């Protein structure tokens, strides 16, 4: 299962905190499914010398949260823990606007010190930008191209029924 989403999209948030949270809480779910979460959505990227800049559908804050979630995908190796981090970020609307570190501190509380340090050093750096770019490439490679988010793929196929 693949979920292509953007961080501040209310429909994506509903998918993550609703049906995906329910699935991840089901005993044995991760024995039955591999899940790829791709935070980019309807953003656009632009080459900026040796780096990238992004514009996101729901503003600059969405681009930052996409980078935070891309960093978490890299540094949290356990799939359930990685999902729980993203679910936590997506569940904290009242803190989310532009107080990034407060949300990171809340959502990294269950993580190891190494995972927390890695996410903190990644999200506001060239590495975070590069990871956001990697998600942009995955999103751009979708066949058929996504038309909206959340965009779900099951067993390599997208249908509106998913």
mmCIF file with all atom_site columns, C-alpha atoms in Angstrom:
data_model
loop_
_atom_site.group_PDB
_atom_site.id
_atom_site.type_symbol
_atom_site.label_atom_id
_atom_site.label_alt_id
_atom_site.label_comp_id
_atom_site.label_asym_id
_atom_site.label_entity_id
_atom_site.label_seq_id
_atom_site.pdbx_PDB_ins_code
_atom_site.Cartn_x
_atom_site.Cartn_y
_atom_site.Cartn_z
_atom_site.occupancy
_atom_site.B_iso_or_equiv
_atom_site.pdbx_formal_charge
_atom_site.auth_seq_id
_atom_site.auth_comp_id
_atom_site.auth_asym_id
_atom_site.auth_atom_id
_atom_site.pdbx_PDB_model_num
ATOM 1   C CA . UNK A 1 1   ? 0.000   0.000  0.000   1.00 0.00 ? 1   UNK A CA 1
ATOM 2   C CA . UNK A 1 2   ? 1.276   3.453  -0.893  1.00 0.00 ? 2   UNK A CA 1
ATOM 3   C CA . UNK A 1 3   ? -0.132  6.759  0.330   1.00 0.00 ? 3   UNK A CA 1
ATOM 4   C CA . UNK A 1 4   ? 0.861   9.958  -1.455  1.00 0.00 ? 4   UNK A CA 1
ATOM 5   C CA . UNK A 1 5   ? -0.182  12.926 0.668   1.00 0.00 ? 5   UNK A CA 1
ATOM 6   C CA . UNK A 1 6   ? 0.630   16.433 1.812   1.00 0.00 ? 6   UNK A CA 1
ATOM 7   C CA . UNK A 1 7   ? 0.928   17.421 5.416   1.00 0.00 ? 7   UNK A CA 1
ATOM 8   C CA . UNK A 1 8   ? -1.644  20.185 5.875   1.00 0.00 ? 8   UNK A CA 1
ATOM 9   C CA . UNK A 1 9   ? -4.322  18.758 3.577   1.00 0.00 ? 9   UNK A CA 1
ATOM 10  C CA . UNK A 1 10  ? -7.495  18.050 5.580   1.00 0.00 ? 10  UNK A CA 1
ATOM 11  C CA . UNK A 1 11  ? -8.411  15.068 3.365   1.00 0.00 ? 11  UNK A CA 1
ATOM 12  C CA . UNK A 1 12  ? -4.949  13.564 3.794   1.00 0.00 ? 12  UNK A CA 1
ATOM 13  C CA . UNK A 1 13  ? -5.104  14.200 7.496   1.00 0.00 ? 13  UNK A CA 1
ATOM 14  C CA . UNK A 1 14  ? -8.461  12.391 7.672   1.00 0.00 ? 14  UNK A CA 1
ATOM 15  C CA . UNK A 1 15  ? -7.003  9.392  5.803   1.00 0.00 ? 15  UNK A CA 1
ATOM 16  C CA . UNK A 1 16  ? -3.966  9.180  8.093   1.00 0.00 ? 16  UNK A CA 1
ATOM 17  C CA . UNK A 1 17  ? -5.725  9.760  11.408  1.00 0.00 ? 17  UNK A CA 1
ATOM 18  C CA . UNK A 1 18  ? -8.751  7.704  10.352  1.00 0.00 ? 18  UNK A CA 1
ATOM 19  C CA . UNK A 1 19  ? -8.528  4.637  8.117   1.00 0.00 ? 19  UNK A CA 1
ATOM 20  C CA . UNK A 1 20  ? -4.727  4.344  8.176   1.00 0.00 ? 20  UNK A CA 1
ATOM 21  C CA . UNK A 1 21  ? -4.603  4.695  11.971  1.00 0.00 ? 21  UNK A CA 1
ATOM 22  C CA . UNK A 1 22  ? -7.301  2.041  12.264  1.00 0.00 ? 22  UNK A CA 1
ATOM 23  C CA . UNK A 1 23  ? -5.393  -0.292 9.927   1.00 0.00 ? 23  UNK A CA 1
ATOM 24  C CA . UNK A 1 24  ? -2.084  0.208  11.748  1.00 0.00 ? 24  UNK A CA 1
ATOM 25  C CA . UNK A 1 25  ? -3.785  -0.531 15.078  1.00 0.00 ? 25  UNK A CA 1
ATOM 26  C CA . UNK A 1 26  ? -5.111  -3.858 13.792  1.00 0.00 ? 26  UNK A CA 1
ATOM 27  C CA . UNK A 1 27  ? -3.062  -6.760 15.169  1.00 0.00 ? 27  UNK A CA 1
ATOM 28  C CA . UNK A 1 28  ? -1.013  -8.370 12.403  1.00 0.00 ? 28  UNK A CA 1
ATOM 29  C CA . UNK A 1 29  ? -1.596  -5.549 9.889   1.00 0.00 ? 29  UNK A CA 1
ATOM 30  C CA . UNK A 1 30  ? 2.111   -5.089 9.212   1.00 0.00 ? 30  UNK A CA 1
ATOM 31  C CA . UNK A 1 31  ? 2.462   -8.841 8.676   1.00 0.00 ? 31  UNK A CA 1
ATOM 32  C CA . UNK A 1 32  ? -0.010  -8.479 5.799   1.00 0.00 ? 32  UNK A CA 1
ATOM 33  C CA . UNK A 1 33  ? 0.998   -5.159 4.280   1.00 0.00 ? 33  UNK A CA 1
ATOM 34  C CA . UNK A 1 34  ? 4.001   -3.026 3.488   1.00 0.00 ? 34  UNK A CA 1
ATOM 35  C CA . UNK A 1 35  ? 3.101   0.645  3.604   1.00 0.00 ? 35  UNK A CA 1
ATOM 36  C CA . UNK A 1 36  ? 4.949   3.498  1.915   1.00 0.00 ? 36  UNK A CA 1
ATOM 37  C CA . UNK A 1 37  ? 4.037   7.009  3.055   1.00 0.00 ? 37  UNK A CA 1
ATOM 38  C CA . UNK A 1 38  ? 5.152   9.751  0.642   1.00 0.00 ? 38  UNK A CA 1
ATOM 39  C CA . UNK A 1 39  ? 4.796   13.334 1.928   1.00 0.00 ? 39  UNK A CA 1
ATOM 40  C CA . UNK A 1 40  ? 4.758   15.654 -1.105  1.00 0.00 ? 40  UNK A CA 1
ATOM 41  C CA . UNK A 1 41  ? 1.265   15.735 -2.614  1.00 0.00 ? 41  UNK A CA 1
ATOM 42  C CA . UNK A 1 42  ? 0.430   18.654 -4.868  1.00 0.00 ? 42  UNK A CA 1
ATOM 43  C CA . UNK A 1 43  ? 3.607   20.593 -4.132  1.00 0.00 ? 43  UNK A CA 1
ATOM 44  C CA . UNK A 1 44  ? 5.865   21.893 -6.869  1.00 0.00 ? 44  UNK A CA 1
ATOM 45  C CA . UNK A 1 45  ? 9.631   21.886 -6.873  1.00 0.00 ? 45  UNK A CA 1
ATOM 46  C CA . UNK A 1 46  ? 12.072  24.147 -8.641  1.00 0.00 ? 46  UNK A CA 1
ATOM 47  C CA . UNK A 1 47  ? 15.782  23.685 -9.224  1.00 0.00 ? 47  UNK A CA 1
ATOM 48  C CA . UNK A 1 48  ? 17.761  26.242 -7.253  1.00 0.00 ? 48  UNK A CA 1
ATOM 49  C CA . UNK A 1 49  ? 21.412  25.740 -8.173  1.00 0.00 ? 49  UNK A CA 1
ATOM 50  C CA . UNK A 1 50  ? 22.485  22.492 -6.530  1.00 0.00 ? 50  UNK A CA 1
ATOM 51  C CA . UNK A 1 51  ? 19.359  22.391 -4.373  1.00 0.00 ? 51  UNK A CA 1
ATOM 52  C CA . UNK A 1 52  ? 15.569  22.633 -4.596  1.00 0.00 ? 52  UNK A CA 1
ATOM 53  C CA . UNK A 1 53  ? 12.880  25.029 -3.500  1.00 0.00 ? 53  UNK A CA 1
ATOM 54  C CA . UNK A 1 54  ? 9.256   24.039 -3.030  1.00 0.00 ? 54  UNK A CA 1
ATOM 55  C CA . UNK A 1 55  ? 5.853   25.634 -3.089  1.00 0.00 ? 55  UNK A CA 1
ATOM 56  C CA . UNK A 1 56  ? 3.117   23.737 -1.344  1.00 0.00 ? 56  UNK A CA 1
ATOM 57  C CA . UNK A 1 57  ? -0.625  23.860 -1.821  1.00 0.00 ? 57  UNK A CA 1
ATOM 58  C CA . UNK A 1 58  ? -1.315  24.857 1.782   1.00 0.00 ? 58  UNK A CA 1
ATOM 59  C CA . UNK A 1 59  ? 1.627   27.240 2.183   1.00 0.00 ? 59  UNK A CA 1
ATOM 60  C CA . UNK A 1 60  ? 5.166   27.221 3.495   1.00 0.00 ? 60  UNK A CA 1
ATOM 61  C CA . UNK A 1 61  ? 4.193   25.407 6.707   1.00 0.00 ? 61  UNK A CA 1
ATOM 62  C CA . UNK A 1 62  ? 3.097   22.425 4.671   1.00 0.00 ? 62  UNK A CA 1
ATOM 63  C CA . UNK A 1 63  ? 6.481   22.268 2.958   1.00 0.00 ? 63  UNK A CA 1
ATOM 64  C CA . UNK A 1 64  ? 8.203   22.269 6.354   1.00 0.00 ? 64  UNK A CA 1
ATOM 65  C CA . UNK A 1 65  ? 5.958   19.532 7.736   1.00 0.00 ? 65  UNK A CA 1
ATOM 66  C CA . UNK A 1 66  ? 6.489   17.490 4.561   1.00 0.00 ? 66  UNK A CA 1
ATOM 67  C CA . UNK A 1 67  ? 10.238  17.732 5.209   1.00 0.00 ? 67  UNK A CA 1
ATOM 68  C CA . UNK A 1 68  ? 9.818   16.768 8.873   1.00 0.00 ? 68  UNK A CA 1
ATOM 69  C CA . UNK A 1 69  ? 7.774   13.717 7.845   1.00 0.00 ? 69  UNK A CA 1
ATOM 70  C CA . UNK A 1 70  ? 10.260  12.793 5.116   1.00 0.00 ? 70  UNK A CA 1
ATOM 71  C CA . UNK A 1 71  ? 13.032  12.943 7.716   1.00 0.00 ? 71  UNK A CA 1
ATOM 72  C CA . UNK A 1 72  ? 11.022  10.732 10.060  1.00 0.00 ? 72  UNK A CA 1
ATOM 73  C CA . UNK A 1 73  ? 10.556  8.209  7.252   1.00 0.00 ? 73  UNK A CA 1
ATOM 74  C CA . UNK A 1 74  ? 14.331  7.995  6.900   1.00 0.00 ? 74  UNK A CA 1
ATOM 75  C CA . UNK A 1 75  ? 15.283  7.822  10.559  1.00 0.00 ? 75  UNK A CA 1
ATOM 76  C CA . UNK A 1 76  ? 12.535  5.751  12.171  1.00 0.00 ? 76  UNK A CA 1
ATOM 77  C CA . UNK A 1 77  ? 13.126  2.179  11.085  1.00 0.00 ? 77  UNK A CA 1
ATOM 78  C CA . UNK A 1 78  ? 10.156  0.480  12.747  1.00 0.00 ? 78  UNK A CA 1
ATOM 79  C CA . UNK A 1 79  ? 7.103   0.858  10.429  1.00 0.00 ? 79  UNK A CA 1
ATOM 80  C CA . UNK A 1 80  ? 4.563   1.184  13.253  1.00 0.00 ? 80  UNK A CA 1
ATOM 81  C CA . UNK A 1 81  ? 6.668   3.757  15.101  1.00 0.00 ? 81  UNK A CA 1
ATOM 82  C CA . UNK A 1 82  ? 7.211   5.664  11.840  1.00 0.00 ? 82  UNK A CA 1
ATOM 83  C CA . UNK A 1 83  ? 3.472   5.724  11.165  1.00 0.00 ? 83  UNK A CA 1
ATOM 84  C CA . UNK A 1 84  ? 2.743   6.763  14.745  1.00 0.00 ? 84  UNK A CA 1
ATOM 85  C CA . UNK A 1 85  ? 5.083   9.740  14.358  1.00 0.00 ? 85  UNK A CA 1
ATOM 86  C CA . UNK A 1 86  ? 3.301   10.922 11.192  1.00 0.00 ? 86  UNK A CA 1
ATOM 87  C CA . UNK A 1 87  ? -0.094  10.247 12.780  1.00 0.00 ? 87  UNK A CA 1
ATOM 88  C CA . UNK A 1 88  ? 0.972   12.358 15.763  1.00 0.00 ? 88  UNK A CA 1
ATOM 89  C CA . UNK A 1 89  ? 2.065   15.232 13.517  1.00 0.00 ? 89  UNK A CA 1
ATOM 90  C CA . UNK A 1 90  ? -1.177  15.039 11.543  1.00 0.00 ? 90  UNK A CA 1
ATOM 91  C CA . UNK A 1 91  ? -3.247  14.893 14.755  1.00 0.00 ? 91  UNK A CA 1
ATOM 92  C CA . UNK A 1 92  ? -1.869  18.069 16.314  1.00 0.00 ? 92  UNK A CA 1
ATOM 93  C CA . UNK A 1 93  ? -3.592  20.851 14.421  1.00 0.00 ? 93  UNK A CA 1
ATOM 94  C CA . UNK A 1 94  ? -3.661  23.337 17.261  1.00 0.00 ? 94  UNK A CA 1
ATOM 95  C CA . UNK A 1 95  ? 0.130   23.293 17.591  1.00 0.00 ? 95  UNK A CA 1
ATOM 96  C CA . UNK A 1 96  ? 0.964   22.738 13.946  1.00 0.00 ? 96  UNK A CA 1
ATOM 97  C CA . UNK A 1 97  ? 0.787   26.128 12.356  1.00 0.00 ? 97  UNK A CA 1
ATOM 98  C CA . UNK A 1 98  ? 4.385   27.291 12.616  1.00 0.00 ? 98  UNK A CA 1
ATOM 99  C CA . UNK A 1 99  ? 5.610   25.971 15.945  1.00 0.00 ? 99  UNK A CA 1
ATOM 100 C CA . UNK A 1 100 ? 7.459   23.108 14.309  1.00 0.00 ? 100 UNK A CA 1
ATOM 101 C CA . UNK A 1 101 ? 9.734   22.282 17.221  1.00 0.00 ? 101 UNK A CA 1
ATOM 102 C CA . UNK A 1 102 ? 6.819   21.950 19.678  1.00 0.00 ? 102 UNK A CA 1
ATOM 103 C CA . UNK A 1 103 ? 5.187   19.361 17.409  1.00 0.00 ? 103 UNK A CA 1
ATOM 104 C CA . UNK A 1 104 ? 8.494   17.560 16.864  1.00 0.00 ? 104 UNK A CA 1
ATOM 105 C CA . UNK A 1 105 ? 9.133   17.469 20.620  1.00 0.00 ? 105 UNK A CA 1
ATOM 106 C CA . UNK A 1 106 ? 5.663   16.053 21.278  1.00 0.00 ? 106 UNK A CA 1
ATOM 107 C CA . UNK A 1 107 ? 5.807   13.462 18.504  1.00 0.00 ? 107 UNK A CA 1
ATOM 108 C CA . UNK A 1 108 ? 9.391   12.322 19.140  1.00 0.00 ? 108 UNK A CA 1
ATOM 109 C CA . UNK A 1 109 ? 8.714   11.672 22.848  1.00 0.00 ? 109 UNK A CA 1
ATOM 110 C CA . UNK A 1 110 ? 8.330   7.888  22.291  1.00 0.00 ? 110 UNK A CA 1
ATOM 111 C CA . UNK A 1 111 ? 11.410  7.700  20.032  1.00 0.00 ? 111 UNK A CA 1
ATOM 112 C CA . UNK A 1 112 ? 14.983  6.876  20.882  1.00 0.00 ? 112 UNK A CA 1
ATOM 113 C CA . UNK A 1 113 ? 17.396  9.723  21.521  1.00 0.00 ? 113 UNK A CA 1
ATOM 114 C CA . UNK A 1 114 ? 19.206  8.872  18.263  1.00 0.00 ? 114 UNK A CA 1
ATOM 115 C CA . UNK A 1 115 ? 16.005  8.975  16.179  1.00 0.00 ? 115 UNK A CA 1
ATOM 116 C CA . UNK A 1 116 ? 14.979  12.257 17.779  1.00 0.00 ? 116 UNK A CA 1
ATOM 117 C CA . UNK A 1 117 ? 18.404  13.832 17.197  1.00 0.00 ? 117 UNK A CA 1
ATOM 118 C CA . UNK A 1 118 ? 18.426  12.659 13.583  1.00 0.00 ? 118 UNK A CA 1
ATOM 119 C CA . UNK A 1 119 ? 14.999  14.125 12.835  1.00 0.00 ? 119 UNK A CA 1
ATOM 120 C CA . UNK A 1 120 ? 15.961  17.383 14.536  1.00 0.00 ? 120 UNK A CA 1
ATOM 121 C CA . UNK A 1 121 ? 19.161  17.716 12.529  1.00 0.00 ? 121 UNK A CA 1
ATOM 122 C CA . UNK A 1 122 ? 17.475  16.695 9.268   1.00 0.00 ? 122 UNK A CA 1
ATOM 123 C CA . UNK A 1 123 ? 14.283  18.698 8.948   1.00 0.00 ? 123 UNK A CA 1
ATOM 124 C CA . UNK A 1 124 ? 15.736  22.187 8.596   1.00 0.00 ? 124 UNK A CA 1
ATOM 125 C CA . UNK A 1 125 ? 18.740  21.239 6.484   1.00 0.00 ? 125 UNK A CA 1
ATOM 126 C CA . UNK A 1 126 ? 19.918  20.284 3.026   1.00 0.00 ? 126 UNK A CA 1
ATOM 127 C CA . UNK A 1 127 ? 19.148  16.674 3.924   1.00 0.00 ? 127 UNK A CA 1
ATOM 128 C CA . UNK A 1 128 ? 15.481  17.530 4.552   1.00 0.00 ? 128 UNK A CA 1
ATOM 129 C CA . UNK A 1 129 ? 15.347  19.320 1.212   1.00 0.00 ? 129 UNK A CA 1
ATOM 130 C CA . UNK A 1 130 ? 16.920  16.321 -0.538  1.00 0.00 ? 130 UNK A CA 1
ATOM 131 C CA . UNK A 1 131 ? 14.419  13.938 1.062   1.00 0.00 ? 131 UNK A CA 1
ATOM 132 C CA . UNK A 1 132 ? 11.545  16.212 0.013   1.00 0.00 ? 132 UNK A CA 1
ATOM 133 C CA . UNK A 1 133 ? 12.976  16.137 -3.517  1.00 0.00 ? 133 UNK A CA 1
ATOM 134 C CA . UNK A 1 134 ? 13.085  12.321 -3.414  1.00 0.00 ? 134 UNK A CA 1
ATOM 135 C CA . UNK A 1 135 ? 9.371   12.287 -2.524  1.00 0.00 ? 135 UNK A CA 1
ATOM 136 C CA . UNK A 1 136 ? 8.739   14.714 -5.381  1.00 0.00 ? 136 UNK A CA 1
ATOM 137 C CA . UNK A 1 137 ? 10.422  12.264 -7.755  1.00 0.00 ? 137 UNK A CA 1
ATOM 138 C CA . UNK A 1 138 ? 8.349   9.335  -6.474  1.00 0.00 ? 138 UNK A CA 1
ATOM 139 C CA . UNK A 1 139 ? 5.187   11.394 -6.880  1.00 0.00 ? 139 UNK A CA 1
ATOM 140 C CA . UNK A 1 140 ? 6.153   12.548 -10.382 1.00 0.00 ? 140 UNK A CA 1
ATOM 141 C CA . UNK A 1 141 ? 6.803   8.937  -11.428 1.00 0.00 ? 141 UNK A CA 1
ATOM 142 C CA . UNK A 1 142 ? 3.252   7.791  -10.657 1.00 0.00 ? 142 UNK A CA 1
ATOM 143 C CA . UNK A 1 143 ? 1.489   6.111  -13.576 1.00 0.00 ? 143 UNK A CA 1
ATOM 144 C CA . UNK A 1 144 ? -1.156  7.253  -13.930 1.00 0.00 ? 144 UNK A CA 1
ATOM 145 C CA . UNK A 1 145 ? -0.219  10.642 -12.503 1.00 0.00 ? 145 UNK A CA 1
ATOM 146 C CA . UNK A 1 146 ? -2.031  11.571 -9.305  1.00 0.00 ? 146 UNK A CA 1
ATOM 147 C CA . UNK A 1 147 ? -5.019  13.837 -9.759  1.00 0.00 ? 147 UNK A CA 1
ATOM 148 C CA . UNK A 1 148 ? -5.640  14.676 -6.105  1.00 0.00 ? 148 UNK A CA 1
ATOM 149 C CA . UNK A 1 149 ? -4.508  13.737 -2.642  1.00 0.00 ? 149 UNK A CA 1
ATOM 150 C CA . UNK A 1 150 ? -4.671  11.543 -0.741  1.00 0.00 ? 150 UNK A CA 1
ATOM 151 C CA . UNK A 1 151 ? -3.662  9.227  -3.606  1.00 0.00 ? 151 UNK A CA 1
ATOM 152 C CA . UNK A 1 152 ? -3.624  5.577  -2.617  1.00 0.00 ? 152 UNK A CA 1
ATOM 153 C CA . UNK A 1 153 ? -2.128  2.663  -4.464  1.00 0.00 ? 153 UNK A CA 1
ATOM 154 C CA . UNK A 1 154 ? -2.828  -0.936 -3.535  1.00 0.00 ? 154 UNK A CA 1
ATOM 155 C CA . UNK A 1 155 ? -0.779  -3.742 -5.069  1.00 0.00 ? 155 UNK A CA 1
ATOM 156 C CA . UNK A 1 156 ? 0.636   -1.325 -7.639  1.00 0.00 ? 156 UNK A CA 1
ATOM 157 C CA . UNK A 1 157 ? -2.734  0.005  -8.829  1.00 0.00 ? 157 UNK A CA 1
ATOM 158 C CA . UNK A 1 158 ? -4.746  3.131  -8.093  1.00 0.00 ? 158 UNK A CA 1
ATOM 159 C CA . UNK A 1 159 ? -8.516  3.067  -8.291  1.00 0.00 ? 159 UNK A CA 1
ATOM 160 C CA . UNK A 1 160 ? -11.013 5.427  -6.734  1.00 0.00 ? 160 UNK A CA 1
ATOM 161 C CA . UNK A 1 161 ? -12.410 2.399  -4.859  1.00 0.00 ? 161 UNK A CA 1
ATOM 162 C CA . UNK A 1 162 ? -9.220  2.222  -2.787  1.00 0.00 ? 162 UNK A CA 1
#
